[in-house]
XYZ file of N, CA and C in Angstrom:
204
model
N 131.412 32.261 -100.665
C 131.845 31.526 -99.509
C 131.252 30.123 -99.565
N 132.284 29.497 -99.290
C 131.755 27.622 -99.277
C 131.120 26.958 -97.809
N 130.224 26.651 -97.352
C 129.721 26.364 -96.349
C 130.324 24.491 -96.259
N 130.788 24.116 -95.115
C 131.033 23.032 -94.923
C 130.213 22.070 -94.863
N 130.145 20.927 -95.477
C 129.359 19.606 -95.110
C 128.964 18.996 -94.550
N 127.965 18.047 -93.532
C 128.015 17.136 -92.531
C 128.688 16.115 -93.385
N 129.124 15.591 -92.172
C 129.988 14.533 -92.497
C 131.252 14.059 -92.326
N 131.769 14.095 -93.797
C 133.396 13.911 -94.219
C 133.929 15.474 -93.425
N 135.358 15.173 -93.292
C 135.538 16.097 -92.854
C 136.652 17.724 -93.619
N 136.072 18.676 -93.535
C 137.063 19.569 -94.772
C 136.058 19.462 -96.126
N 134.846 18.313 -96.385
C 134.498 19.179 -97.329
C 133.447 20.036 -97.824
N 133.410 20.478 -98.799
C 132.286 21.893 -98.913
C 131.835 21.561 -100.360
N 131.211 22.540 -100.281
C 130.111 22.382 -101.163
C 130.468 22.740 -102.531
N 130.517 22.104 -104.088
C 131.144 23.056 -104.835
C 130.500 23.949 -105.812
N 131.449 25.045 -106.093
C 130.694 26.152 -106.660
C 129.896 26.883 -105.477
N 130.059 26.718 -104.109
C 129.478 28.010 -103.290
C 127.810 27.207 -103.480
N 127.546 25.967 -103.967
C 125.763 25.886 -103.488
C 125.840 25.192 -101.793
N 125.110 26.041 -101.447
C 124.754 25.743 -100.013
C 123.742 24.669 -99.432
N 122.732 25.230 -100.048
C 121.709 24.501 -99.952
C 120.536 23.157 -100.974
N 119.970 22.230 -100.664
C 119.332 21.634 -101.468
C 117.518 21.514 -100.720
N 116.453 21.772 -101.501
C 115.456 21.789 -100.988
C 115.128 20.493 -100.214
N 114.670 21.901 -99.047
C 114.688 20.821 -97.336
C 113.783 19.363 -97.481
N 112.677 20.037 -97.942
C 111.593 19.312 -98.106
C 111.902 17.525 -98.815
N 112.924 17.759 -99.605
C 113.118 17.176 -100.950
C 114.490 16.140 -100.428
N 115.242 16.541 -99.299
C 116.103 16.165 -98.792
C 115.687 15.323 -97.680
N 114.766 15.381 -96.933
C 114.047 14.825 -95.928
C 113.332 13.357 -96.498
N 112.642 13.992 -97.943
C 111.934 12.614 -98.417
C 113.097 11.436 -98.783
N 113.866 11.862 -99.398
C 115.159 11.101 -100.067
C 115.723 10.228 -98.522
N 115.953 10.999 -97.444
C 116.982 10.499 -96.399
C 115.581 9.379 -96.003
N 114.144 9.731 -95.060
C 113.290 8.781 -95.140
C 113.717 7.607 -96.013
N 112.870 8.170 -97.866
C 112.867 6.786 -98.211
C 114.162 5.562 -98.671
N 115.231 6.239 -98.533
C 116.518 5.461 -98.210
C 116.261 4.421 -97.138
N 116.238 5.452 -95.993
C 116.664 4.855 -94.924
C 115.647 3.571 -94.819
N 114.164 4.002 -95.250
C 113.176 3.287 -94.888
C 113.492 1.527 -95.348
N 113.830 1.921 -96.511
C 114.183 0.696 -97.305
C 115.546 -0.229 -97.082
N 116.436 0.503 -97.042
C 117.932 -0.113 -96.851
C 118.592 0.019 -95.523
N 117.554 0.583 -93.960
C 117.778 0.302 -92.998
C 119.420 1.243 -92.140
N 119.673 2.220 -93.800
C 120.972 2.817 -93.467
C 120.821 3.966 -92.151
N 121.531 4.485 -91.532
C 121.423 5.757 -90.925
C 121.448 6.891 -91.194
N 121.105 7.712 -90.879
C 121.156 9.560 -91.075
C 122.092 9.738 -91.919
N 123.768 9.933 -91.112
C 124.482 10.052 -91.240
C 125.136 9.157 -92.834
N 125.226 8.027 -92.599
C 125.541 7.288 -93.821
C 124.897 7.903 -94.841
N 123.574 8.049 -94.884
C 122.744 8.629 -96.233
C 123.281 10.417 -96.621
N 123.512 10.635 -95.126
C 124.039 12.346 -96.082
C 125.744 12.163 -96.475
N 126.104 11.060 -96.245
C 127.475 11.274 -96.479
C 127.883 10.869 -98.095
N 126.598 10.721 -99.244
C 126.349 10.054 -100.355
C 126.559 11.500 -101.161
N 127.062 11.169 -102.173
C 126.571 12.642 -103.353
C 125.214 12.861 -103.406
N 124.912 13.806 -103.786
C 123.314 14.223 -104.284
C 123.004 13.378 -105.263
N 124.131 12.993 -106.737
C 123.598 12.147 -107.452
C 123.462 10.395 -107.073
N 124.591 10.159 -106.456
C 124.649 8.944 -105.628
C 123.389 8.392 -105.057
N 122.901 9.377 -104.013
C 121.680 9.375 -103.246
C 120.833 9.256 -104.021
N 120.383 10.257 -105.323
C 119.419 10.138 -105.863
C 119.121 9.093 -106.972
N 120.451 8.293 -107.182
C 120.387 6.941 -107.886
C 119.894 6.041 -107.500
N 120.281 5.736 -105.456
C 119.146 4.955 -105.093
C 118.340 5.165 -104.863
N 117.558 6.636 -104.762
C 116.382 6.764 -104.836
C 115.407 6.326 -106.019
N 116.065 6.033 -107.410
C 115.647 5.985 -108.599
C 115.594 4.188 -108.326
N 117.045 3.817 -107.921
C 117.171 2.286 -107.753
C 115.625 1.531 -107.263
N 115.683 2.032 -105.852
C 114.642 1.444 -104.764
C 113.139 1.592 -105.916
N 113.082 2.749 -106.271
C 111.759 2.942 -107.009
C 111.156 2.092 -107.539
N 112.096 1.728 -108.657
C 112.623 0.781 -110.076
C 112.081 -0.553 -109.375
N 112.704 -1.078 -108.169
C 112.537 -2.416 -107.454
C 110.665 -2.500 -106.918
N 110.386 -1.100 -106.534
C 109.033 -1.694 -106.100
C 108.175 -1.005 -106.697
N 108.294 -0.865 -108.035
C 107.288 -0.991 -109.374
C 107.743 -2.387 -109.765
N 108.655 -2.685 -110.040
C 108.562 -4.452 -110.503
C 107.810 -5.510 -109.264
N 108.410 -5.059 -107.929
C 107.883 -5.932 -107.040
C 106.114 -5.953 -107.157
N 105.626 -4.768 -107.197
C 104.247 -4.393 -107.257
C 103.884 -4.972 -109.034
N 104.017 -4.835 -109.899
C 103.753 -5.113 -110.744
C 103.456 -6.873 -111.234
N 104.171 -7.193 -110.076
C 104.064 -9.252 -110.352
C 103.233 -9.680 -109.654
């Protein structure tokens, strides 16, 4: 059974995964939001890999920022 998404509307999850660790999902939506000022909503409406690109993005920016 496919559990529905927040968000968009109609879609689900594919392959039947439901869930992504809470813990791990919470830090990601924080340090998004913290940085790029986006909302809740906007940030869960991203793919998992999407999301976790700017999580990699933002990183990337403040190891260089810190590093100069």
């Amino acid at each position: 059974m496919r559990a529905p998404l927040r968000g968009r509307r109609l879609r689900r999850a594919p392959g039947g995964i439901l869930t992504y660790a809470t813990d791990r999902l919470y830090a990601e939506i924080a340090y998004v939001a913290y940085y790029l000022h986006w909302s809740h909503e906007a940030i869960l409406d991203l793919e998992h890999a999407e999301r976790q690109r700017f999580v990699r993005e933002i990183g990337a920016l403040n190891t260089r920022i810190s590093g100069e």
